[in-house]
């Protein structure tokens, strides 16, 4: 039941966002509101098993969603800008020393792993290649491997980022 | 004023997109090309969309036409979809390249090929 | 102002052609998939700008659907190359 409710509300919210500005009841017209509700109920029945697979409504907490938005706008965007300028310099000068290293994450949930892997892909000169299912370690391709990382067997996820403690942010959002 | 800011954002976006395309033409192997592709074009498209949102906001203040509100909201949704799917897609390509036997060609360290394959 | 948007669209079109070079010469299959993914991303950006240039919001809806479907295509090709399909 909780799965169906969460999926229906999410689908209705997306529908309302896509049709904003169509009428006079706040921003929407009557027909859009009714059709959207019908479609959201159909989507909720059809895909609730896929949308929240674990059945725990933890990510429906509005504080976590707000924190996710703040995370995307401030720390992730600044790290992205730094990484892009770094890669832009490497595109022009052409000096690369690539390599694949093993990164310990310490994430307990699948969602945390997903957000961390995507953040690593979008930020500083790194790209997630594969994942070790048993231990939850990520294999990360670095465009420029520093000397002190090259000799180590595995490194902490914290050492990949420069300004913010991204793994702690993700732990606060997803766990 | 606000249209000038929008134009500057669109200019930065086109510049980063151009650097990404130069990157995929210049870099030596598939993983470094993925670096150029996935970071630079995502960042460039975010800036293009930021320019469009600024433009739509300026026009909304001038004309009070809800068409521009729709434009801004849809652009934000398109960019969120693009940022998520681009990162996941590049992860899938890198994994597929490694499974199909392509090793990073100039590489100083490779911890993944030391691990025994599961299958 | 609108002319500058048109220039940006033309530049993006040229960039798509340059990415097509990598699509044509790329020595292995993953290289071609990388070029295809670049073309998809640039196309979404061009569609968003086209919506501003022509004043038609419907182009952005097309861009959303294009982004999601191109992601599915990339994922399918990547699974096929990796031998998991």
XYZ file of C-alpha atoms in Angstrom:
379
model
C 0.000 0.000 0.000
C 2.767 2.423 0.937
C 4.532 1.586 -2.330
C 1.417 2.383 -4.359
C 0.892 5.675 -2.517
C 4.494 6.840 -2.954
C 4.533 5.956 -6.667
C 1.191 7.663 -7.320
C 2.242 10.863 -5.544
C 5.562 10.969 -7.401
C 3.890 10.417 -10.781
C 1.258 13.083 -10.041
C 3.954 15.576 -9.020
C 5.869 15.010 -12.262
C 2.663 15.380 -14.306
C 1.793 18.639 -12.547
C 5.318 19.970 -13.146
C 5.087 19.161 -16.856
C 1.699 20.831 -17.308
C 2.262 23.935 -15.119
C 0.832 27.116 -16.610
C -2.105 25.523 -18.451
C -5.062 27.115 -16.643
C -6.485 29.247 -13.856
C -6.755 27.005 -10.714
C -3.419 28.275 -9.309
C -1.524 27.235 -12.463
C -3.455 24.289 -13.822
C -6.753 23.757 -15.654
C -9.450 21.379 -14.308
C -9.103 18.818 -17.080
C -5.334 18.534 -16.544
C -5.821 17.949 -12.800
C -8.387 15.170 -13.323
C -6.602 13.419 -16.212
C -3.321 13.625 -14.301
C -4.876 11.965 -11.238
C -6.295 9.106 -13.343
C -2.984 8.544 -15.116
C -1.044 8.694 -11.830
C -3.270 5.982 -10.305
C -2.769 3.761 -13.369
C 1.010 4.277 -13.202
C 0.971 3.589 -9.455
C -0.808 0.243 -9.930
C 1.424 -0.780 -12.827
C 4.894 0.163 -11.618
C 4.892 0.368 -7.811
C 6.942 -2.843 -7.534
C 9.679 -1.379 -9.739
C 9.674 2.165 -8.396
C 10.227 1.363 -4.714
C 11.685 -2.080 -4.668
C 12.696 -2.247 -1.013
C 9.317 -1.076 0.287
C 10.808 1.372 2.773
C 9.587 4.962 2.257
C 12.866 6.466 3.512
C 13.561 8.554 0.409
C 10.028 10.038 0.496
C 11.127 12.136 3.473
C 10.985 15.768 2.246
C 14.093 16.727 4.266
C 16.164 14.148 2.376
C 14.812 15.379 -0.979
C 15.611 18.973 -0.045
C 19.098 17.925 1.043
C 19.532 16.122 -2.307
C 18.631 19.326 -4.168
C 21.050 21.396 -2.032
C 23.752 18.764 -2.598
C 23.255 18.890 -6.364
C 23.383 22.677 -6.524
C 26.287 23.574 -4.198
C 28.973 20.879 -3.547
C 28.439 18.786 -6.686
C 28.349 21.802 -8.990
C 31.536 23.335 -7.561
C 33.403 20.019 -7.817
C 32.066 19.625 -11.381
C 33.330 23.067 -12.376
C 36.801 22.314 -10.971
C 36.919 18.926 -12.719
C 35.836 20.433 -16.028
C 38.512 23.113 -15.984
C 41.071 20.408 -15.116
C 39.968 18.162 -18.009
C 39.801 21.181 -20.356
C 43.470 21.948 -19.626
C 44.324 18.296 -20.302
C 42.404 18.373 -23.613
C 44.505 21.324 -24.755
C 47.916 20.222 -23.435
C 47.366 16.489 -23.903
C 49.257 15.272 -20.828
C 47.455 12.283 -19.287
C 48.637 9.470 -16.975
C 45.580 7.233 -16.704
C 45.061 4.196 -14.489
C 42.408 2.208 -12.645
C 42.418 2.207 -8.825
C 40.278 0.503 -6.183
C 38.176 2.771 -3.954
C 36.602 1.783 -0.615
C 33.188 3.404 -0.217
C 31.656 2.244 3.078
C 28.115 2.781 1.729
C 25.506 0.451 3.184
C 22.632 0.873 0.681
C 22.363 0.459 -3.080
C 21.052 3.994 -3.489
C 24.107 5.420 -1.722
C 26.358 3.406 -4.025
C 24.464 4.719 -7.064
C 24.677 8.379 -6.029
C 28.365 8.043 -5.121
C 29.198 6.302 -8.417
C 27.383 8.979 -10.423
C 29.047 11.768 -8.411
C 32.452 10.202 -9.008
C 31.733 9.973 -12.731
C 30.744 13.633 -12.935
C 33.603 14.966 -10.780
C 37.364 15.300 -10.599
C 39.018 13.409 -13.457
C 37.480 10.103 -12.421
C 35.156 7.555 -14.002
C 33.561 4.534 -12.328
C 34.355 1.426 -14.374
C 33.092 -1.515 -12.340
C 31.795 -2.505 -8.919
C 32.751 -5.371 -6.624
C 29.410 -6.752 -5.460
C 30.753 -8.624 -2.452
C 32.624 -5.803 -0.718
C 30.928 -2.813 -2.383
C 34.237 -1.395 -3.632
C 34.306 0.708 -6.787
C 36.938 0.526 -9.526
C 37.642 4.069 -10.651
C 39.525 5.207 -13.749
C 41.630 8.293 -12.988
C 42.832 10.516 -15.811
C 45.917 11.530 -13.826
C 47.167 9.158 -11.102
C 49.347 10.892 -8.485
C 52.427 9.032 -7.278
C 51.223 8.420 -3.726
C 47.975 6.789 -4.912
C 49.751 4.562 -7.439
C 51.577 2.501 -4.827
C 48.572 1.960 -2.511
C 46.381 -1.125 -2.729
C 43.117 0.798 -2.269
C 42.133 4.317 -1.260
C 39.261 5.999 0.582
C 36.519 7.688 -1.450
C 37.213 10.922 0.467
C 40.653 11.296 -1.156
C 39.171 11.689 -4.664
C 37.465 15.012 -3.911
C 39.187 18.261 -3.158
C 36.849 20.820 -1.544
C 33.920 19.001 0.069
C 33.483 15.728 1.938
C 31.132 14.241 -0.688
C 30.797 10.711 0.860
C 29.599 12.237 4.152
C 26.973 14.286 2.269
C 25.725 11.178 0.457
C 25.633 9.198 3.719
C 23.479 11.922 5.231
C 21.105 11.840 2.230
C 20.739 8.134 1.535
C 21.332 6.340 4.851
C 20.956 42.962 -18.893
C 19.464 39.532 -18.168
C 19.628 38.571 -21.842
C 23.347 39.436 -21.818
C 23.870 37.051 -18.890
C 21.891 34.396 -20.776
C 24.070 34.896 -23.860
C 27.262 34.581 -21.775
C 25.966 31.308 -20.272
C 25.123 29.952 -23.748
C 28.600 30.960 -24.937
C 30.289 29.107 -22.059
C 28.109 26.071 -22.789
C 29.052 25.991 -26.470
C 32.747 26.418 -25.530
C 32.692 23.434 -23.151
C 30.807 21.324 -25.716
C 33.479 22.190 -28.293
C 36.271 21.206 -25.888
C 34.499 17.895 -25.232
C 34.313 17.112 -28.946
C 37.990 18.057 -29.397
C 38.717 15.756 -26.442
C 37.079 12.728 -28.011
C 39.053 13.371 -31.192
C 42.398 13.874 -29.398
C 42.631 11.478 -26.460
C 44.441 8.143 -26.893
C 42.072 5.429 -25.607
C 38.401 4.802 -24.909
C 38.489 5.571 -21.166
C 40.100 8.981 -21.532
C 37.662 9.738 -24.352
C 34.832 8.877 -21.995
C 36.290 11.380 -19.509
C 36.106 14.125 -22.107
C 32.654 13.131 -23.341
C 30.775 12.566 -20.129
C 32.080 15.533 -18.143
C 32.475 18.270 -20.695
C 29.264 17.769 -22.668
C 27.156 17.388 -19.515
C 28.631 20.571 -18.048
C 28.223 22.394 -21.346
C 24.588 21.372 -21.672
C 23.910 22.440 -18.067
C 25.238 25.891 -18.969
C 23.175 26.018 -22.185
C 20.086 25.218 -20.142
C 21.032 27.816 -17.524
C 21.176 30.396 -20.304
C 17.758 29.331 -21.600
C 16.268 29.492 -18.080
C 17.685 33.004 -17.582
C 16.259 34.086 -20.960
C 12.863 32.585 -20.111
C 12.888 34.328 -16.721
C 13.654 37.675 -18.343
C 10.889 37.262 -20.924
C 8.456 36.152 -18.191
C 9.108 39.353 -16.284
C 8.678 41.482 -19.432
C 5.643 39.897 -21.064
C 3.943 37.916 -18.235
C 3.244 35.072 -20.656
C 2.993 31.618 -19.001
C 4.553 30.035 -22.100
C 7.962 31.091 -20.774
C 7.271 29.500 -17.363
C 6.565 26.221 -19.183
C 9.795 26.634 -21.171
C 11.881 27.104 -17.997
C 10.349 24.164 -16.106
C 10.652 21.790 -19.059
C 14.264 22.807 -19.644
C 15.142 22.073 -16.000
C 13.476 18.642 -16.230
C 15.333 17.863 -19.484
C 18.684 18.768 -17.896
C 18.056 16.697 -14.755
C 17.163 13.699 -16.949
C 20.278 14.293 -19.060
C 22.688 14.586 -16.107
C 21.475 11.365 -14.479
C 21.332 9.301 -17.659
C 24.694 10.545 -18.984
C 26.595 9.474 -15.869
C 24.906 6.081 -15.755
C 25.361 5.553 -19.485
C 29.082 6.325 -19.380
C 29.447 3.886 -16.478
C 27.770 1.217 -18.637
C 30.062 1.948 -21.600
C 33.217 1.783 -19.448
C 32.143 -1.522 -17.923
C 31.298 -2.945 -21.353
C 34.649 -1.813 -22.767
C 36.517 -3.499 -19.927
C 34.510 -6.706 -20.240
C 35.087 -6.833 -23.981
C 38.823 -6.933 -23.292
C 39.954 -3.368 -23.949
C 42.616 -2.406 -21.425
C 43.464 1.259 -20.774
C 46.284 1.686 -23.251
C 48.667 4.123 -21.615
C 48.124 3.237 -17.956
C 50.320 3.447 -14.887
C 48.244 1.152 -12.676
C 45.329 -1.243 -13.248
C 43.805 -2.790 -10.130
C 40.756 -4.180 -11.938
C 42.615 -6.708 -14.091
C 44.291 -8.070 -10.937
C 40.888 -9.172 -9.622
C 39.705 -12.632 -10.589
C 36.641 -12.521 -12.833
C 33.408 -13.673 -11.230
C 32.107 -15.471 -14.303
C 19.923 38.262 -29.346
C 17.949 35.667 -31.341
C 20.666 35.721 -34.039
C 23.260 34.745 -31.429
C 21.095 31.753 -30.482
C 21.019 30.784 -34.152
C 24.827 31.000 -34.319
C 25.070 28.734 -31.257
C 22.779 26.183 -32.956
C 24.952 26.244 -36.093
C 28.106 25.711 -33.983
C 26.461 22.762 -32.222
C 25.579 21.301 -35.629
C 29.219 21.585 -36.721
C 30.306 19.903 -33.481
C 27.914 17.028 -34.215
C 29.637 16.622 -37.602
C 33.072 16.571 -35.886
C 31.859 13.920 -33.446
C 30.721 12.006 -36.518
C 34.391 11.756 -37.549
C 35.092 9.711 -34.415
C 31.951 7.680 -35.130
C 33.329 6.847 -38.582
C 37.003 6.170 -37.809
C 36.786 4.901 -34.206
C 38.986 1.798 -34.074
C 36.751 -0.278 -31.807
C 33.058 -0.570 -30.986
C 33.202 1.227 -27.578
C 34.799 4.262 -29.287
C 31.833 4.465 -31.631
C 29.397 4.240 -28.714
C 31.217 7.137 -27.023
C 30.854 9.227 -30.187
C 27.155 8.301 -30.438
C 26.576 9.338 -26.832
C 28.275 12.678 -27.505
C 26.029 13.247 -30.521
C 22.929 12.500 -28.432
C 23.923 14.983 -25.712
C 24.726 17.710 -28.246
C 21.406 17.051 -29.973
C 19.493 17.598 -26.723
C 21.306 20.926 -26.225
C 20.541 21.948 -29.823
C 16.864 21.108 -29.382
C 16.619 23.250 -26.230
C 18.164 26.187 -28.112
C 15.882 25.529 -31.094
C 12.871 25.883 -28.784
C 14.091 29.395 -27.887
C 14.896 30.307 -31.496
C 11.554 29.211 -32.933
C 9.461 30.127 -29.896
C 7.960 26.636 -29.732
C 8.014 25.057 -26.253
C 7.137 21.641 -27.712
C 10.782 21.168 -28.796
C 11.837 20.847 -25.142
C 9.363 17.985 -24.663
C 10.931 16.286 -27.659
C 14.351 16.851 -26.037
C 13.240 15.157 -22.766
C 11.951 12.094 -24.608
C 15.068 12.055 -26.819
C 17.372 12.104 -23.768
C 15.582 9.205 -22.087
C 15.322 7.082 -25.254
C 18.953 7.686 -26.235
C 19.926 6.525 -22.736
C 18.029 3.278 -23.360
C 19.813 2.877 -26.704
C 23.241 3.463 -25.174
C 22.495 0.992 -22.382
C 21.354 -1.692 -24.837
C 24.443 -1.288 -27.052
C 26.738 -1.310 -23.996
C 25.157 -4.517 -22.684
C 25.571 -6.084 -26.124
C 29.258 -5.130 -26.348
C 29.913 -6.384 -22.819
C 28.407 -9.743 -23.710
C 25.593 -9.639 -21.155
C 22.684 -9.702 -23.591
